[in-house]
Rosetta silent file (secondary structure, phi, psi, omega in degrees, C-alpha in Angstrom):
SEQUENCE: MIEAICFDYFNTCTRAVCRGGGHRRTAEVLGVDPGEWLALLDRTYDERARGAYPTHLAGLRRLCTELGVEPTTAQLREAAELRLATVQADAPLRPETIDVLRTLRSAGVRIAIVSDCWFELPLVLPRTPLAGVIDAAVYSCQVGHTKPHPAMYATACAQLDVDPARCLYVGDGGSRELTGAARFGLTAVQLRAPDLGAHLTFHAEPDWPGAWVTTLSAIPDLIDAPVLVA
SCORE:     score description
SCORE:     0.000 S_00000001
   1 L     0.000  128.157  179.334   86.339   70.140  115.753 S_00000001
   2 L   -81.174  127.010  179.470   89.338   72.462  115.938 S_00000001
   3 L  -105.830  -20.833 -176.992   90.791   73.347  112.524 S_00000001
   4 E  -151.170  156.475  179.275   93.341   75.969  113.557 S_00000001
   5 E  -135.832  132.406  172.391   95.190   77.215  116.624 S_00000001
   6 E  -100.832  126.162  177.615   96.546   80.649  117.450 S_00000001
   7 E  -110.500  131.786  164.966   99.476   80.628  119.838 S_00000001
   8 L   -63.571  154.879 -179.646  100.771   83.589  121.782 S_00000001
   9 H   -94.359  -68.066 -174.742  104.550   83.827  121.407 S_00000001
  10 H   -69.427  130.823  179.508  106.174   85.273  124.526 S_00000001
  11 H    74.453   -3.204  178.810  105.710   83.150  127.669 S_00000001
  12 H  -116.250  -68.236  172.458  103.700   80.604  125.684 S_00000001
  13 H   -71.709  -26.571  177.766  105.825   79.297  122.826 S_00000001
  14 E  -101.368  165.269  170.925  108.816   80.599  124.764 S_00000001
  15 L   -66.415  170.504  178.768  109.890   79.984  128.315 S_00000001
  16 L   -54.660  128.885 -176.701  108.983   82.581  130.921 S_00000001
  17 L   -79.212  127.229  174.497  110.485   85.888  129.815 S_00000001
  18 L  -132.778  133.631 -178.705  113.014   87.457  132.180 S_00000001
  19 L   -71.475  127.325 -179.992  115.053   90.510  131.312 S_00000001
  20 L  -104.142 -167.054 -174.304  118.734   89.754  131.051 S_00000001
  21 L   -69.507  -13.500 -179.434  121.929   91.763  130.801 S_00000001
  22 H   -61.740  -28.951  179.638  121.392   92.688  127.166 S_00000001
  23 H   -68.470  -38.778  176.808  119.132   95.556  128.194 S_00000001
  24 H   -64.742  -42.160  179.548  121.898   97.155  130.257 S_00000001
  25 H   -64.575  -37.664  177.832  124.313   96.815  127.346 S_00000001
  26 H   -63.012  -44.273  179.047  121.760   98.388  125.002 S_00000001
  27 H   -61.301  -42.064 -179.185  121.340  101.336  127.359 S_00000001
  28 H   -64.050  -39.690  177.835  125.103  101.783  127.586 S_00000001
  29 H   -61.835  -38.130 -178.317  125.413  101.808  123.784 S_00000001
  30 H   -81.478  -12.993  179.984  122.746  104.512  123.603 S_00000001
  31 L    79.198   29.376  178.969  124.317  106.508  126.407 S_00000001
  32 L  -117.440  160.947  178.686  121.292  106.358  128.730 S_00000001
  33 L   -69.354  129.109 -177.849  120.914  105.215  132.315 S_00000001
  34 H   -58.054  -41.498  179.031  119.995  101.484  132.373 S_00000001
  35 H   -64.108  -43.374  178.223  117.418  101.895  135.122 S_00000001
  36 H   -66.471  -34.050  179.144  115.750  104.781  133.334 S_00000001
  37 H   -64.633  -46.438  179.621  115.863  102.805  130.093 S_00000001
  38 H   -64.507  -40.886  178.292  114.003   99.827  131.578 S_00000001
  39 H   -63.030  -38.001  178.957  111.425  102.097  133.189 S_00000001
  40 H   -68.433  -39.134  176.541  110.892  103.827  129.844 S_00000001
  41 H   -59.705  -40.280  177.714  110.441  100.498  128.069 S_00000001
  42 H   -64.251  -45.230 -176.433  107.719   99.645  130.576 S_00000001
  43 H   -66.573  -30.961 -174.722  105.973  103.002  130.142 S_00000001
  44 L  -102.371   12.987 -176.140  106.023  102.853  126.355 S_00000001
  45 H   -54.905  -52.955 -176.575  105.109   99.196  125.940 S_00000001
  46 H   -61.881  -43.011 -179.737  101.633   99.798  124.519 S_00000001
  47 H   -61.751  -46.362 -179.629  102.811  102.573  122.236 S_00000001
  48 H   -65.837  -42.209 -176.968  105.675  100.503  120.871 S_00000001
  49 H   -68.077  -23.157  176.717  103.545   97.375  120.460 S_00000001
  50 L   -84.753    1.188  179.018  100.986   99.298  118.417 S_00000001
  51 L    71.832   42.049 -174.078  103.693  100.289  115.940 S_00000001
  52 L   -71.263  -16.314 -176.715  103.551  103.972  116.798 S_00000001
  53 L  -104.773  144.943 -177.135  106.936  104.762  115.234 S_00000001
  54 L   -64.308  -34.625  176.654  107.602  104.842  111.475 S_00000001
  55 L  -141.649  164.474  179.944  110.802  102.769  111.822 S_00000001
  56 H   -69.754  -32.497  177.636  112.571  100.994  114.656 S_00000001
  57 H   -68.240  -38.373  176.915  115.489  103.420  114.480 S_00000001
  58 H   -64.178  -36.863  178.339  113.068  106.341  114.729 S_00000001
  59 H   -66.423  -44.401  178.059  111.491  104.647  117.724 S_00000001
  60 H   -62.836  -40.166  179.022  114.790  104.142  119.476 S_00000001
  61 H   -63.965  -41.635 -179.866  115.720  107.756  118.775 S_00000001
  62 H   -63.499  -40.951  178.641  112.394  108.962  120.184 S_00000001
  63 H   -62.877  -43.680  179.501  112.897  106.942  123.368 S_00000001
  64 H   -63.631  -38.746  178.621  116.367  108.369  123.832 S_00000001
  65 H   -59.851  -37.784  178.877  115.035  111.891  123.294 S_00000001
  66 H   -64.036  -23.294  177.612  112.597  111.334  126.148 S_00000001
  67 L   -98.598    8.960  176.133  115.634  110.644  128.331 S_00000001
  68 L    77.680   24.698 -178.061  117.437  113.747  127.084 S_00000001
  69 L  -122.971  142.089  178.116  119.939  111.906  124.896 S_00000001
  70 L  -119.959   89.423 -178.376  120.607  112.273  121.150 S_00000001
  71 L   -73.631  159.227  176.110  122.411  109.131  119.925 S_00000001
  72 L   -79.636  166.579  176.897  124.136  108.869  116.574 S_00000001
  73 H   -62.051  -37.350  178.006  122.787  106.691  113.780 S_00000001
  74 H   -62.975  -41.662  177.324  125.626  104.251  114.408 S_00000001
  75 H   -62.885  -41.869 -179.455  124.622  103.976  118.060 S_00000001
  76 H   -63.626  -41.755  179.631  120.991  103.389  117.086 S_00000001
  77 H   -66.363  -40.478  177.686  121.921  100.636  114.657 S_00000001
  78 H   -65.740  -39.955  179.315  124.121   98.913  117.213 S_00000001
  79 H   -65.463  -37.853  179.260  121.359   99.200  119.814 S_00000001
  80 H   -63.580  -42.180  177.675  118.819   97.723  117.401 S_00000001
  81 H   -64.845  -38.726  176.822  121.034   94.682  116.816 S_00000001
  82 H   -64.877  -37.877  177.020  121.478   94.311  120.569 S_00000001
  83 H   -60.090  -44.247  179.960  117.688   94.484  121.004 S_00000001
  84 H   -60.955  -46.651  179.990  117.259   91.623  118.543 S_00000001
  85 H   -66.158  -37.334 -177.897  119.837   89.488  120.319 S_00000001
  86 H   -68.299  -41.969  178.286  118.425   90.387  123.731 S_00000001
  87 H   -60.293  -41.094  178.306  114.853   89.449  122.836 S_00000001
  88 H   -66.964  -41.270 -178.627  116.055   86.045  121.673 S_00000001
  89 H   -68.762  -36.155 -178.051  118.178   85.527  124.782 S_00000001
  90 H   -75.081  -19.764 -172.599  115.391   86.589  127.148 S_00000001
  91 L  -138.398   69.134  176.750  112.803   84.303  125.549 S_00000001
  92 L   -70.321  150.001  178.443  114.129   80.939  124.336 S_00000001
  93 E   -61.321  146.059  173.284  111.580   78.533  122.905 S_00000001
  94 L   -64.838  147.311 -177.704  110.132   75.947  125.253 S_00000001
  95 L   -57.795  -30.391 -175.669  111.698   72.510  124.663 S_00000001
  96 L   -90.811   -8.795 -170.247  108.344   71.038  123.621 S_00000001
  97 H   -57.151  -53.037 -174.829  107.163   73.842  121.337 S_00000001
  98 H   -63.708  -43.739 -179.761  108.450   72.619  117.984 S_00000001
  99 H   -63.013  -40.170  179.256  107.386   69.002  118.527 S_00000001
 100 H   -63.641  -46.015 -179.096  103.898   70.075  119.597 S_00000001
 101 H   -67.029  -35.301  176.019  103.439   72.294  116.568 S_00000001
 102 H   -64.429  -41.053  178.192  104.724   69.584  114.234 S_00000001
 103 H   -61.154  -43.463 -179.930  102.246   67.135  115.754 S_00000001
 104 H   -64.917  -43.853 -179.476   99.404   69.580  115.216 S_00000001
 105 H   -67.277  -33.533  176.682  100.323   70.298  111.614 S_00000001
 106 H   -64.320  -26.994  178.287  100.613   66.571  110.943 S_00000001
 107 L   -86.998    3.732  177.523   97.009   66.326  112.126 S_00000001
 108 L    88.254   11.296 -179.290   95.999   68.979  109.607 S_00000001
 109 L   -86.387  130.181  176.810   95.703   71.846  112.081 S_00000001
 110 E   -84.810  146.025 -170.547   96.694   75.277  110.775 S_00000001
 111 E  -130.607  136.122  174.302   98.816   77.371  113.128 S_00000001
 112 E  -129.917  146.257  168.346   99.363   81.080  113.671 S_00000001
 113 E   -96.358  129.247 -179.527  101.516   83.053  116.064 S_00000001
 114 E  -125.863  108.378 -169.295   99.610   86.060  117.413 S_00000001
 115 E  -135.364  139.453  165.828  101.845   88.370  119.391 S_00000001
 116 L   -81.131  127.541 -174.768  102.012   91.821  120.889 S_00000001
 117 L  -165.477  164.841  171.927  105.496   93.037  120.015 S_00000001
 118 L   -95.381 -148.756 -173.062  107.688   95.836  118.775 S_00000001
 119 L   -73.159  -16.357 -168.975  110.001   95.561  115.767 S_00000001
 120 H   -68.534  -49.576 -171.854  112.029   92.661  117.106 S_00000001
 121 H   -62.212  -41.530  176.779  109.754   89.647  116.677 S_00000001
 122 H   -58.642  -25.374  177.145  108.978   90.131  112.963 S_00000001
 123 H   -89.451  -34.061 -176.144  112.739   90.054  112.414 S_00000001
 124 H   -78.491  -45.613 -171.495  113.575   87.352  114.968 S_00000001
 125 H   -57.302  -42.533  178.903  110.854   84.771  114.336 S_00000001
 126 H   -61.710  -16.103  179.804  111.836   83.976  110.721 S_00000001
 127 H   -90.202   -5.914 -176.237  115.295   83.071  112.036 S_00000001
 128 L   -99.126  162.832  176.418  113.918   80.499  114.504 S_00000001
 129 H   -60.963  -19.221 -179.297  112.849   76.873  113.954 S_00000001
 130 H   -61.865  -30.698 -175.733  109.297   78.082  114.572 S_00000001
 131 H   -58.120  -30.201 -177.205  109.179   79.633  111.109 S_00000001
 132 H   -85.674   -2.823 -175.657  109.008   76.214  109.495 S_00000001
 133 H  -126.876   19.676  176.297  106.062   74.937  111.513 S_00000001
 134 L  -126.708  160.630 -179.520  103.538   77.806  111.336 S_00000001
 135 L  -105.318  -19.765 -177.164  101.166   79.013  108.636 S_00000001
 136 E  -157.822  158.597  175.694  100.803   82.652  109.660 S_00000001
 137 E  -140.472  128.833 -178.590  102.169   85.298  112.006 S_00000001
 138 E  -118.568  118.169 -176.722  100.223   88.282  113.304 S_00000001
 139 E  -113.272  130.346 -178.115  102.221   91.081  114.915 S_00000001
 140 H   -59.053  -36.993 -177.609  100.569   93.924  116.798 S_00000001
 141 H   -65.569  -19.710  176.699  103.119   96.451  115.540 S_00000001
 142 H   -95.625  -32.462  178.835  101.940   95.694  111.994 S_00000001
 143 H   -73.738  -32.682 -178.365   98.217   95.424  112.749 S_00000001
 144 L    91.493    6.899  177.453   98.254   98.721  114.659 S_00000001
 145 L  -141.685  153.788  173.439   96.417   97.281  117.646 S_00000001
 146 L  -107.631  159.324  171.923   97.354   95.104  120.610 S_00000001
 147 L   -60.694  142.299   13.839   95.386   92.274  122.162 S_00000001
 148 L   -96.223   27.534 -179.865   92.589   92.119  123.220 S_00000001
 149 L   -61.735  137.442 -178.357   91.532   94.274  120.235 S_00000001
 150 H   -57.398  -27.171 -177.797   89.375   92.242  117.805 S_00000001
 151 H   -59.377  -32.911  179.813   91.641   93.174  114.892 S_00000001
 152 H   -64.783  -43.482 -178.463   94.344   90.837  116.176 S_00000001
 153 H   -76.646  -36.611  178.212   92.043   87.812  116.161 S_00000001
 154 H   -62.965  -41.444  178.888   90.279   88.816  112.955 S_00000001
 155 H   -63.492  -43.430 -179.869   93.619   89.086  111.165 S_00000001
 156 H   -63.794  -46.511 -178.886   94.707   85.668  112.417 S_00000001
 157 H   -64.436  -36.877  178.048   91.460   83.955  111.438 S_00000001
 158 H   -65.391  -43.332 -179.657   91.577   85.577  108.004 S_00000001
 159 H   -67.682  -31.273  179.212   95.152   84.434  107.419 S_00000001
 160 H   -87.896   -8.558 -177.291   94.286   80.919  108.575 S_00000001
 161 L    54.012   54.366 -177.019   91.009   80.913  106.611 S_00000001
 162 L  -135.551  144.644  172.445   89.126   79.612  109.638 S_00000001
 163 L   -72.684  137.172 -179.958   85.882   80.456  111.376 S_00000001
 164 H   -52.642  -32.831 -178.620   86.586   81.668  114.937 S_00000001
 165 H   -65.864  -17.370  179.735   84.306   78.930  116.272 S_00000001
 166 H  -110.494   20.838 -177.403   86.731   76.333  114.902 S_00000001
 167 E  -123.775  135.293  177.430   89.862   78.038  116.190 S_00000001
 168 E   -98.319  145.812  174.106   91.663   77.566  119.496 S_00000001
 169 E  -122.112  129.308 -178.178   93.644   80.322  121.189 S_00000001
 170 E  -124.110  125.040  179.072   96.479   79.415  123.578 S_00000001
 171 E  -162.475  164.917  179.474   98.306   81.969  125.717 S_00000001
 172 L   -77.089  -17.616  177.656   99.592   82.755  129.190 S_00000001
 173 L   112.647   -3.055  176.144   97.058   85.570  129.558 S_00000001
 174 H   -61.094  151.423 -179.963   99.152   88.679  129.024 S_00000001
 175 H    64.491   17.450 -175.714   97.361   91.613  127.395 S_00000001
 176 H    50.240   39.536 -176.757   94.058   90.043  128.497 S_00000001
 177 H   -65.815  -31.852 -177.123   94.398   88.010  125.346 S_00000001
 178 H   -70.220  -44.348  176.398   92.207   85.139  126.548 S_00000001
 179 H   -61.649  -43.068  178.876   89.199   87.339  127.229 S_00000001
 180 H   -61.701  -42.898  179.656   89.704   89.033  123.882 S_00000001
 181 H   -63.981  -45.194 -179.253   89.899   85.706  122.051 S_00000001
 182 H   -63.073  -40.514  179.128   86.784   84.366  123.749 S_00000001
 183 H   -64.560  -30.721  179.208   84.826   87.519  122.956 S_00000001
 184 H   -80.250  -10.345  176.480   85.778   87.169  119.295 S_00000001
 185 L   109.283    0.503  176.636   84.452   83.619  119.288 S_00000001
 186 L   -81.285  159.938  171.720   87.614   81.539  119.657 S_00000001
 187 E   -89.399  118.250 -173.305   87.983   78.845  122.292 S_00000001
 188 E  -102.077  135.924  179.170   90.590   80.197  124.719 S_00000001
 189 E  -131.826  128.522  179.791   92.937   78.070  126.817 S_00000001
 190 E   -89.115  137.906  170.563   95.448   79.462  129.294 S_00000001
 191 E   -90.732  119.039  176.023   98.951   78.049  129.652 S_00000001
 192 L  -115.146   63.217 -178.953   99.832   77.826  133.342 S_00000001
 193 L   -68.664  151.788 -177.571  103.311   76.384  133.002 S_00000001
 194 L   -58.338  -26.804 -177.401  105.358   75.952  136.203 S_00000001
 195 L   -82.906   -7.677 -179.482  107.885   78.608  135.174 S_00000001
 196 L   -86.297  150.134 -179.788  105.241   81.318  134.853 S_00000001
 197 L   147.546  -56.019  178.432  104.398   83.629  137.726 S_00000001
 198 L  -105.907   17.610 -175.264  107.232   86.122  138.096 S_00000001
 199 L   -76.427  162.907  177.560  107.724   86.459  134.336 S_00000001
 200 L   -74.797  121.508  177.897  107.738   89.711  132.408 S_00000001
 201 L  -154.290  161.652  179.055  104.229   90.460  131.198 S_00000001
 202 L  -128.632  139.356  178.707  101.911   93.410  130.675 S_00000001
 203 L    54.618   53.686 -176.176   98.176   93.643  131.428 S_00000001
 204 L   -65.227  162.114 -177.959   98.121   90.139  132.884 S_00000001
 205 L  -125.886   66.039 -175.394   94.965   88.085  133.244 S_00000001
 206 L   -71.301  -14.547 -176.441   95.419   86.197  136.534 S_00000001
 207 L   -98.148   18.688 -178.889   91.665   85.856  137.027 S_00000001
 208 L   -57.805  121.717 -175.577   90.999   83.809  133.871 S_00000001
 209 L   -94.865   -1.651 -172.942   88.086   81.490  134.759 S_00000001
 210 L   -92.176 -158.500 -175.661   88.210   79.270  131.700 S_00000001
 211 L   -65.962  151.123  178.301   90.106   76.230  130.488 S_00000001
 212 E  -153.987  158.187  175.998   93.826   75.863  131.168 S_00000001
 213 E  -134.836  161.348  179.337   96.736   73.457  130.751 S_00000001
 214 L  -101.296   -6.817  179.623  100.132   73.247  132.419 S_00000001
 215 L  -151.602  146.668  175.942  102.094   72.284  129.314 S_00000001
 216 H   -62.507  -23.426 -179.340  101.867   72.825  125.578 S_00000001
 217 H   -62.836  -16.191  178.770  102.148   69.063  125.219 S_00000001
 218 H   -83.784  -13.242 -174.304   98.507   68.849  126.302 S_00000001
 219 H   -64.837  -43.242  179.323   97.241   70.898  123.355 S_00000001
 220 H   -55.486  -28.128  179.430   97.116   68.115  120.710 S_00000001
 221 H   -71.730  -11.919 -176.522   94.636   66.256  122.924 S_00000001
 222 H   -93.764  -11.086 -170.167   92.226   69.198  122.645 S_00000001
 223 L   -70.530  -21.054  178.271   91.829   69.379  118.886 S_00000001
 224 L   -92.885   -2.577 -179.523   89.002   66.811  118.735 S_00000001
 225 L   -73.138  127.374 -179.319   87.029   68.484  121.520 S_00000001
 226 L   -67.863  -35.868 -178.515   83.817   69.998  120.101 S_00000001
 227 L  -147.959  137.896  172.496   83.578   72.685  122.802 S_00000001
 228 L  -114.820  138.446 -178.792   85.841   73.854  125.605 S_00000001
 229 L   -72.290  130.354 -179.682   84.398   75.729  128.542 S_00000001
 230 L  -128.110    0.000    0.000   85.627   79.332  128.644 S_00000001
């Protein structure tokens, strides 16, 4: 019997993530080349997601320094606000997400968001409707590790007060999160929604051999399953 579920955030609770024009505007505010900025974001993904910088402004400044630019504090603050808005615009919640999570909580299932992220999501998520339908949130930038490190799953299970054997993990497979969850003892299920495929992701897991669904709406039907094949 499933007592709790950990959901990945990006590409799982949200629609497929695609980078929009906000990234170009952020680069322009910082005075860096947009193409170089996007390439740098890709190169530093793991570092940023592990919370390698003491503050988000320090992180933005460090990134700019790598591109040979020294922005002012005002520029950094404006860029940080643009980053927050851009992350929200690039990753709107799936239409079914809130209803699915409400259904699960009504059934007594505890819910956590477990996400690899930089500074944006801890600030963005509390502003979304999701905040009212979850019991915990685990952010890699605060844990100091990214999935599939065991610390991410251990933190989630501790916050949910659940044994891994009674916890489901749902994600699109980025960061090899499904393999990591299964190794920690959770039952892992991949979301293979129709909009996924060309989405923005890092360290994808296209070879996942275990259970999968095509919509989050299928998850409530899994909570009474004693074992799912992974």
